[in-house]
Amino acid sequence: ETGVTQTPRHLVMGMTNKKSLKCEQHLGHNAMYWYKQSAKKPLELMFVYNFKEQTENNSVPSRFSPECPNSSHLFLHLHTLQPEDSALYLCASSLQPSGRHSYNEQFFGPGTRLTVL
Amino acid sequence: TQLLEQSPQFLSIQEGENLTVYCNSSSVFSSLQWYRQEPGEGPVLLVTVVTGGEVKKLKRLTFQFGDARKDSSLHITAAQPGDTGLDLCAGGEDSSYKLIFGSGTRLLVRP
């Protein structure tokens, strides 16, 4: 496998279910991200992990719980979601930029299309 | 709050036509990236521009970063059905992991 992979690609869950999304990157990157993509809205950054440490939690409700056991794997644990949480959840990875004139080029997985009933 | 506005939001054109997509902000960015997202897939990085006034070409695609580094454009020559998708711009800061994404331009190229 190369690049960034995400499983499952599609997920339908009830509001009382618990499920997890998985992301794996094979690029040797040290930063990983969760984004939410809803129709007609810009990509929303949810969480950032840098060297396995969470460095950003963008006011995300606690029903979303991330886990980063190592720099290649990232999970998003879902619990008691709401219908408005239905969206495409994208994982991305990058090399952590450092120093002047460095920039953050992110590589995305194909996403998990989540539907909450 | 930094925002990136893209225009048009939606564009439907005939194969062979030319088009330009715009990405504008009131904020200065140290870099500006363009991604393309095809249906059912994640965004794929096309190009990064970092210098005011910079122009980069990728086959039929021409990207320009504004002189003041607040705006950018993507020009497509002789559009093809394979160009169909969502074009996203994203602004970045030096040494920052955060990208600010625009809401995208959804392009449909009809055969």
PDB file of C-alpha atoms in Angstrom:
ATOM      1  CA  GLU A   1       0.000   0.000   0.000  1.00  0.00           C
ATOM      2  CA  THR A   2       1.194   3.480  -0.742  1.00  0.00           C
ATOM      3  CA  GLY A   3       0.015   6.922   0.248  1.00  0.00           C
ATOM      4  CA  VAL A   4      -2.760   7.421   2.750  1.00  0.00           C
ATOM      5  CA  THR A   5      -5.439   4.778   3.239  1.00  0.00           C
ATOM      6  CA  GLN A   6      -8.710   5.022   5.136  1.00  0.00           C
ATOM      7  CA  THR A   7     -11.166   2.371   6.266  1.00  0.00           C
ATOM      8  CA  PRO A   8     -14.026   1.911   6.024  1.00  0.00           C
ATOM      9  CA  ARG A   9     -14.872   3.872   2.865  1.00  0.00           C
ATOM     10  CA  HIS A  10     -18.558   3.999   3.799  1.00  0.00           C
ATOM     11  CA  LEU A  11     -20.221   3.770   7.201  1.00  0.00           C
ATOM     12  CA  VAL A  12     -23.845   3.950   8.249  1.00  0.00           C
ATOM     13  CA  MET A  13     -24.497   4.082  11.960  1.00  0.00           C
ATOM     14  CA  GLY A  14     -27.281   4.787  14.390  1.00  0.00           C
ATOM     15  CA  MET A  15     -27.090   7.525  16.954  1.00  0.00           C
ATOM     16  CA  THR A  16     -26.384   5.060  19.778  1.00  0.00           C
ATOM     17  CA  ASN A  17     -23.649   3.111  17.991  1.00  0.00           C
ATOM     18  CA  LYS A  18     -19.916   3.217  18.631  1.00  0.00           C
ATOM     19  CA  LYS A  19     -17.630   2.947  15.633  1.00  0.00           C
ATOM     20  CA  SER A  20     -14.056   3.835  14.682  1.00  0.00           C
ATOM     21  CA  LEU A  21     -12.472   5.245  11.548  1.00  0.00           C
ATOM     22  CA  LYS A  22      -8.939   4.189  10.696  1.00  0.00           C
ATOM     23  CA  CYS A  23      -6.240   6.005   8.771  1.00  0.00           C
ATOM     24  CA  GLU A  24      -2.786   4.755   7.839  1.00  0.00           C
ATOM     25  CA  GLN A  25      -0.015   6.616   6.037  1.00  0.00           C
ATOM     26  CA  HIS A  26       2.944   5.003   4.274  1.00  0.00           C
ATOM     27  CA  LEU A  27       4.791   8.227   3.441  1.00  0.00           C
ATOM     28  CA  GLY A  28       7.073   8.581   6.446  1.00  0.00           C
ATOM     29  CA  HIS A  29       5.257  11.725   7.560  1.00  0.00           C
ATOM     30  CA  ASN A  30       5.185  12.917  11.148  1.00  0.00           C
ATOM     31  CA  ALA A  31       1.956  14.923  11.217  1.00  0.00           C
ATOM     32  CA  MET A  32      -1.565  13.591  10.721  1.00  0.00           C
ATOM     33  CA  TYR A  33      -4.911  15.340  10.486  1.00  0.00           C
ATOM     34  CA  TRP A  34      -8.648  14.699  10.620  1.00  0.00           C
ATOM     35  CA  TYR A  35     -10.910  16.928   8.520  1.00  0.00           C
ATOM     36  CA  LYS A  36     -14.673  17.038   8.117  1.00  0.00           C
ATOM     37  CA  GLN A  37     -16.076  17.859   4.681  1.00  0.00           C
ATOM     38  CA  SER A  38     -19.749  18.796   4.468  1.00  0.00           C
ATOM     39  CA  ALA A  39     -21.636  19.882   1.390  1.00  0.00           C
ATOM     40  CA  LYS A  40     -21.031  23.505   0.374  1.00  0.00           C
ATOM     41  CA  LYS A  41     -18.696  24.176   3.324  1.00  0.00           C
ATOM     42  CA  PRO A  42     -14.910  24.481   3.406  1.00  0.00           C
ATOM     43  CA  LEU A  43     -12.884  21.649   4.793  1.00  0.00           C
ATOM     44  CA  GLU A  44     -13.014  21.848   8.578  1.00  0.00           C
ATOM     45  CA  LEU A  45      -9.876  20.896  10.476  1.00  0.00           C
ATOM     46  CA  MET A  46     -10.801  18.737  13.468  1.00  0.00           C
ATOM     47  CA  PHE A  47      -7.591  17.404  14.987  1.00  0.00           C
ATOM     48  CA  VAL A  48      -3.855  17.582  14.362  1.00  0.00           C
ATOM     49  CA  TYR A  49      -1.238  15.177  15.651  1.00  0.00           C
ATOM     50  CA  ASN A  50       2.441  16.029  15.438  1.00  0.00           C
ATOM     51  CA  PHE A  51       4.838  13.227  16.361  1.00  0.00           C
ATOM     52  CA  LYS A  52       1.901  11.390  17.986  1.00  0.00           C
ATOM     53  CA  GLU A  53       1.054  14.357  20.219  1.00  0.00           C
ATOM     54  CA  GLN A  54      -2.236  16.142  19.730  1.00  0.00           C
ATOM     55  CA  THR A  55      -1.486  19.750  18.924  1.00  0.00           C
ATOM     56  CA  GLU A  56      -4.897  20.937  17.796  1.00  0.00           C
ATOM     57  CA  ASN A  57      -8.470  20.286  18.828  1.00  0.00           C
ATOM     58  CA  ASN A  58     -10.593  22.655  16.837  1.00  0.00           C
ATOM     59  CA  SER A  59     -13.519  22.854  19.285  1.00  0.00           C
ATOM     60  CA  VAL A  60     -14.678  19.412  18.254  1.00  0.00           C
ATOM     61  CA  PRO A  61     -17.498  17.834  20.325  1.00  0.00           C
ATOM     62  CA  SER A  62     -16.408  15.096  22.705  1.00  0.00           C
ATOM     63  CA  ARG A  63     -18.444  12.509  20.795  1.00  0.00           C
ATOM     64  CA  PHE A  64     -15.432  12.508  18.444  1.00  0.00           C
ATOM     65  CA  SER A  65     -12.334  11.048  20.090  1.00  0.00           C
ATOM     66  CA  PRO A  66      -9.034  10.780  18.204  1.00  0.00           C
ATOM     67  CA  GLU A  67      -6.221   8.354  18.886  1.00  0.00           C
ATOM     68  CA  CYS A  68      -2.733   8.310  17.421  1.00  0.00           C
ATOM     69  CA  PRO A  69      -0.768   5.266  18.639  1.00  0.00           C
ATOM     70  CA  ASN A  70       2.195   5.985  16.333  1.00  0.00           C
ATOM     71  CA  SER A  71       3.130   8.354  13.542  1.00  0.00           C
ATOM     72  CA  SER A  72       1.668   6.042  10.870  1.00  0.00           C
ATOM     73  CA  HIS A  73      -1.763   5.361  12.324  1.00  0.00           C
ATOM     74  CA  LEU A  74      -4.647   7.596  13.282  1.00  0.00           C
ATOM     75  CA  PHE A  75      -8.096   6.674  14.546  1.00  0.00           C
ATOM     76  CA  LEU A  76     -11.299   8.600  15.064  1.00  0.00           C
ATOM     77  CA  HIS A  77     -13.610   6.983  17.603  1.00  0.00           C
ATOM     78  CA  LEU A  78     -17.274   7.874  17.195  1.00  0.00           C
ATOM     79  CA  HIS A  79     -19.904   7.681  19.933  1.00  0.00           C
ATOM     80  CA  THR A  80     -23.535   8.877  20.102  1.00  0.00           C
ATOM     81  CA  LEU A  81     -23.288  10.924  16.948  1.00  0.00           C
ATOM     82  CA  GLN A  82     -25.996  13.206  15.594  1.00  0.00           C
ATOM     83  CA  PRO A  83     -27.475  13.245  12.068  1.00  0.00           C
ATOM     84  CA  GLU A  84     -25.688  16.559  11.402  1.00  0.00           C
ATOM     85  CA  ASP A  85     -22.394  14.697  11.821  1.00  0.00           C
ATOM     86  CA  SER A  86     -23.039  12.954   8.514  1.00  0.00           C
ATOM     87  CA  ALA A  87     -20.209  14.010   6.210  1.00  0.00           C
ATOM     88  CA  LEU A  88     -17.039  12.879   4.466  1.00  0.00           C
ATOM     89  CA  TYR A  89     -14.238  12.442   6.998  1.00  0.00           C
ATOM     90  CA  LEU A  90     -10.805  12.917   5.501  1.00  0.00           C
ATOM     91  CA  CYS A  91      -7.458  11.959   6.936  1.00  0.00           C
ATOM     92  CA  ALA A  92      -4.278  13.667   5.773  1.00  0.00           C
ATOM     93  CA  SER A  93      -0.595  13.536   6.572  1.00  0.00           C
ATOM     94  CA  SER A  94       2.413  15.768   6.013  1.00  0.00           C
ATOM     95  CA  LEU A  95       5.937  16.436   7.076  1.00  0.00           C
ATOM     96  CA  GLN A  96       5.866  18.896   9.934  1.00  0.00           C
ATOM     97  CA  PRO A  97       7.068  22.191   8.450  1.00  0.00           C
ATOM     98  CA  SER A  98       9.863  23.953  10.298  1.00  0.00           C
ATOM     99  CA  GLY A  99      11.874  27.052   9.642  1.00  0.00           C
ATOM    100  CA  ARG A 100      11.230  29.975   7.399  1.00  0.00           C
ATOM    101  CA  HIS A 101       9.955  29.309   3.894  1.00  0.00           C
ATOM    102  CA  SER A 102       8.757  25.858   4.803  1.00  0.00           C
ATOM    103  CA  TYR A 103       5.216  24.975   3.921  1.00  0.00           C
ATOM    104  CA  ASN A 104       2.748  22.268   4.690  1.00  0.00           C
ATOM    105  CA  GLU A 105       1.848  20.060   1.731  1.00  0.00           C
ATOM    106  CA  GLN A 106      -0.785  17.599   2.825  1.00  0.00           C
ATOM    107  CA  PHE A 107      -1.586  14.222   1.348  1.00  0.00           C
ATOM    108  CA  PHE A 108      -5.142  13.025   1.755  1.00  0.00           C
ATOM    109  CA  GLY A 109      -6.781   9.653   2.000  1.00  0.00           C
ATOM    110  CA  PRO A 110      -9.949   8.840   0.025  1.00  0.00           C
ATOM    111  CA  GLY A 111     -12.190   9.567   2.993  1.00  0.00           C
ATOM    112  CA  THR A 112     -14.914   7.756   4.898  1.00  0.00           C
ATOM    113  CA  ARG A 113     -18.458   8.690   3.898  1.00  0.00           C
ATOM    114  CA  LEU A 114     -20.370   8.644   7.197  1.00  0.00           C
ATOM    115  CA  THR A 115     -24.153   8.611   7.466  1.00  0.00           C
ATOM    116  CA  VAL A 116     -25.756   8.913  10.884  1.00  0.00           C
ATOM    117  CA  LEU A 117     -29.379   7.778  11.040  1.00  0.00           C
TER     118      LEU A 117
ATOM    119  CA  THR B   1     -10.182  34.902  11.150  1.00  0.00           C
ATOM    120  CA  GLN B   2      -8.514  34.063   7.876  1.00  0.00           C
ATOM    121  CA  LEU B   3     -10.914  33.198   5.060  1.00  0.00           C
ATOM    122  CA  LEU B   4     -10.435  32.170   1.456  1.00  0.00           C
ATOM    123  CA  GLU B   5     -13.253  32.802  -0.981  1.00  0.00           C
ATOM    124  CA  GLN B   6     -13.403  30.947  -4.248  1.00  0.00           C
ATOM    125  CA  SER B   7     -15.326  31.913  -7.338  1.00  0.00           C
ATOM    126  CA  PRO B   8     -17.265  30.757  -9.122  1.00  0.00           C
ATOM    127  CA  GLN B   9     -18.762  28.161  -6.811  1.00  0.00           C
ATOM    128  CA  PHE B  10     -19.938  26.073  -9.741  1.00  0.00           C
ATOM    129  CA  LEU B  11     -19.008  26.050 -13.407  1.00  0.00           C
ATOM    130  CA  SER B  12     -20.363  23.898 -16.222  1.00  0.00           C
ATOM    131  CA  ILE B  13     -18.559  24.210 -19.545  1.00  0.00           C
ATOM    132  CA  GLN B  14     -18.119  22.396 -22.830  1.00  0.00           C
ATOM    133  CA  GLU B  15     -15.014  20.367 -23.573  1.00  0.00           C
ATOM    134  CA  GLY B  16     -12.370  22.529 -25.230  1.00  0.00           C
ATOM    135  CA  GLU B  17     -13.323  25.780 -23.501  1.00  0.00           C
ATOM    136  CA  ASN B  18     -10.969  27.818 -21.328  1.00  0.00           C
ATOM    137  CA  LEU B  19     -11.786  28.863 -17.765  1.00  0.00           C
ATOM    138  CA  THR B  20     -10.325  30.667 -14.764  1.00  0.00           C
ATOM    139  CA  VAL B  21     -11.037  29.974 -11.106  1.00  0.00           C
ATOM    140  CA  TYR B  22     -10.275  32.570  -8.455  1.00  0.00           C
ATOM    141  CA  CYS B  23      -9.216  32.367  -4.825  1.00  0.00           C
ATOM    142  CA  ASN B  24      -9.293  35.590  -2.793  1.00  0.00           C
ATOM    143  CA  SER B  25      -8.555  36.663   0.751  1.00  0.00           C
ATOM    144  CA  SER B  26      -8.004  39.803   2.780  1.00  0.00           C
ATOM    145  CA  SER B  27      -5.154  38.003   4.545  1.00  0.00           C
ATOM    146  CA  VAL B  28      -1.584  37.461   3.395  1.00  0.00           C
ATOM    147  CA  PHE B  29      -0.415  33.871   3.102  1.00  0.00           C
ATOM    148  CA  SER B  30       3.152  32.608   2.892  1.00  0.00           C
ATOM    149  CA  SER B  31       2.072  29.850   0.513  1.00  0.00           C
ATOM    150  CA  LEU B  32      -0.961  28.978  -1.539  1.00  0.00           C
ATOM    151  CA  GLN B  33      -1.804  25.477  -2.646  1.00  0.00           C
ATOM    152  CA  TRP B  34      -4.268  24.126  -5.177  1.00  0.00           C
ATOM    153  CA  TYR B  35      -5.863  20.713  -4.735  1.00  0.00           C
ATOM    154  CA  ARG B  36      -8.241  18.812  -6.970  1.00  0.00           C
ATOM    155  CA  GLN B  37     -10.812  16.427  -5.549  1.00  0.00           C
ATOM    156  CA  GLU B  38     -12.521  13.960  -7.853  1.00  0.00           C
ATOM    157  CA  PRO B  39     -15.866  12.403  -6.912  1.00  0.00           C
ATOM    158  CA  GLY B  40     -15.469   9.765  -4.207  1.00  0.00           C
ATOM    159  CA  GLU B  41     -11.832  10.610  -3.512  1.00  0.00           C
ATOM    160  CA  GLY B  42      -9.761  12.854  -1.285  1.00  0.00           C
ATOM    161  CA  PRO B  43      -8.079  16.069  -2.471  1.00  0.00           C
ATOM    162  CA  VAL B  44      -4.841  15.675  -4.417  1.00  0.00           C
ATOM    163  CA  LEU B  45      -2.192  18.398  -4.320  1.00  0.00           C
ATOM    164  CA  LEU B  46      -1.582  20.006  -7.706  1.00  0.00           C
ATOM    165  CA  VAL B  47       0.829  22.837  -6.945  1.00  0.00           C
ATOM    166  CA  THR B  48       2.255  25.127  -4.268  1.00  0.00           C
ATOM    167  CA  VAL B  49       3.115  28.763  -4.991  1.00  0.00           C
ATOM    168  CA  VAL B  50       5.129  30.766  -2.494  1.00  0.00           C
ATOM    169  CA  THR B  51       6.388  33.967  -4.141  1.00  0.00           C
ATOM    170  CA  GLY B  52       4.224  36.989  -4.924  1.00  0.00           C
ATOM    171  CA  GLY B  53       3.606  37.099  -8.682  1.00  0.00           C
ATOM    172  CA  GLU B  54       4.768  33.524  -9.158  1.00  0.00           C
ATOM    173  CA  VAL B  55       3.364  31.606 -12.115  1.00  0.00           C
ATOM    174  CA  LYS B  56       3.515  27.826 -12.399  1.00  0.00           C
ATOM    175  CA  LYS B  57       2.338  25.670 -15.261  1.00  0.00           C
ATOM    176  CA  LEU B  58       1.224  22.061 -15.099  1.00  0.00           C
ATOM    177  CA  LYS B  59       0.321  20.880 -18.613  1.00  0.00           C
ATOM    178  CA  ARG B  60      -2.937  22.744 -19.411  1.00  0.00           C
ATOM    179  CA  LEU B  61      -3.150  24.318 -15.948  1.00  0.00           C
ATOM    180  CA  THR B  62      -1.605  27.699 -15.111  1.00  0.00           C
ATOM    181  CA  PHE B  63      -1.440  28.856 -11.498  1.00  0.00           C
ATOM    182  CA  GLN B  64      -0.665  32.379 -10.389  1.00  0.00           C
ATOM    183  CA  PHE B  65      -0.033  33.837  -6.936  1.00  0.00           C
ATOM    184  CA  GLY B  66      -0.994  37.488  -6.550  1.00  0.00           C
ATOM    185  CA  ASP B  67       1.744  40.071  -6.028  1.00  0.00           C
ATOM    186  CA  ALA B  68       0.500  40.777  -2.499  1.00  0.00           C
ATOM    187  CA  ARG B  69       0.105  37.032  -1.730  1.00  0.00           C
ATOM    188  CA  LYS B  70      -3.590  37.481  -0.927  1.00  0.00           C
ATOM    189  CA  ASP B  71      -5.080  35.868  -4.006  1.00  0.00           C
ATOM    190  CA  SER B  72      -4.478  33.236  -6.620  1.00  0.00           C
ATOM    191  CA  SER B  73      -5.948  31.982  -9.862  1.00  0.00           C
ATOM    192  CA  LEU B  74      -6.119  28.713 -11.737  1.00  0.00           C
ATOM    193  CA  HIS B  75      -6.506  28.920 -15.499  1.00  0.00           C
ATOM    194  CA  ILE B  76      -7.389  25.790 -17.474  1.00  0.00           C
ATOM    195  CA  THR B  77      -6.838  25.731 -21.230  1.00  0.00           C
ATOM    196  CA  ALA B  78      -8.933  23.457 -23.415  1.00  0.00           C
ATOM    197  CA  ALA B  79     -10.814  21.796 -20.563  1.00  0.00           C
ATOM    198  CA  GLN B  80     -11.390  18.055 -20.761  1.00  0.00           C
ATOM    199  CA  PRO B  81     -13.977  15.820 -19.053  1.00  0.00           C
ATOM    200  CA  GLY B  82     -11.149  14.510 -16.865  1.00  0.00           C
ATOM    201  CA  ASP B  83     -10.911  17.990 -15.318  1.00  0.00           C
ATOM    202  CA  THR B  84     -14.324  17.469 -13.720  1.00  0.00           C
ATOM    203  CA  GLY B  85     -14.094  17.725  -9.965  1.00  0.00           C
ATOM    204  CA  LEU B  86     -13.754  20.113  -7.044  1.00  0.00           C
ATOM    205  CA  ASP B  87     -10.845  22.566  -7.214  1.00  0.00           C
ATOM    206  CA  LEU B  88      -9.734  23.760  -3.775  1.00  0.00           C
ATOM    207  CA  CYS B  89      -7.282  26.460  -2.800  1.00  0.00           C
ATOM    208  CA  ALA B  90      -5.580  26.434   0.591  1.00  0.00           C
ATOM    209  CA  GLY B  91      -3.478  29.107   2.265  1.00  0.00           C
ATOM    210  CA  GLY B  92      -0.624  28.355   4.618  1.00  0.00           C
ATOM    211  CA  GLU B  93       1.747  30.138   6.975  1.00  0.00           C
ATOM    212  CA  ASP B  94       5.489  29.616   7.482  1.00  0.00           C
ATOM    213  CA  SER B  95       6.267  26.736   9.832  1.00  0.00           C
ATOM    214  CA  SER B  96       2.583  26.109  10.470  1.00  0.00           C
ATOM    215  CA  TYR B  97       0.703  22.837  10.173  1.00  0.00           C
ATOM    216  CA  LYS B  98      -2.572  24.658   9.531  1.00  0.00           C
ATOM    217  CA  LEU B  99      -4.052  25.185   6.096  1.00  0.00           C
ATOM    218  CA  ILE B 100      -7.037  27.443   5.477  1.00  0.00           C
ATOM    219  CA  PHE B 101      -9.199  25.935   2.736  1.00  0.00           C
ATOM    220  CA  GLY B 102     -11.573  27.718   0.412  1.00  0.00           C
ATOM    221  CA  SER B 103     -15.037  26.272  -0.178  1.00  0.00           C
ATOM    222  CA  GLY B 104     -14.047  25.144  -3.650  1.00  0.00           C
ATOM    223  CA  THR B 105     -15.135  25.496  -7.252  1.00  0.00           C
ATOM    224  CA  ARG B 106     -17.089  22.556  -8.580  1.00  0.00           C
ATOM    225  CA  LEU B 107     -16.220  22.109 -12.256  1.00  0.00           C
ATOM    226  CA  LEU B 108     -18.186  20.042 -14.750  1.00  0.00           C
ATOM    227  CA  VAL B 109     -16.737  19.606 -18.225  1.00  0.00           C
ATOM    228  CA  ARG B 110     -19.285  18.184 -20.673  1.00  0.00           C
ATOM    229  CA  PRO B 111     -18.046  16.036 -23.579  1.00  0.00           C
TER     230      PRO B 111
END
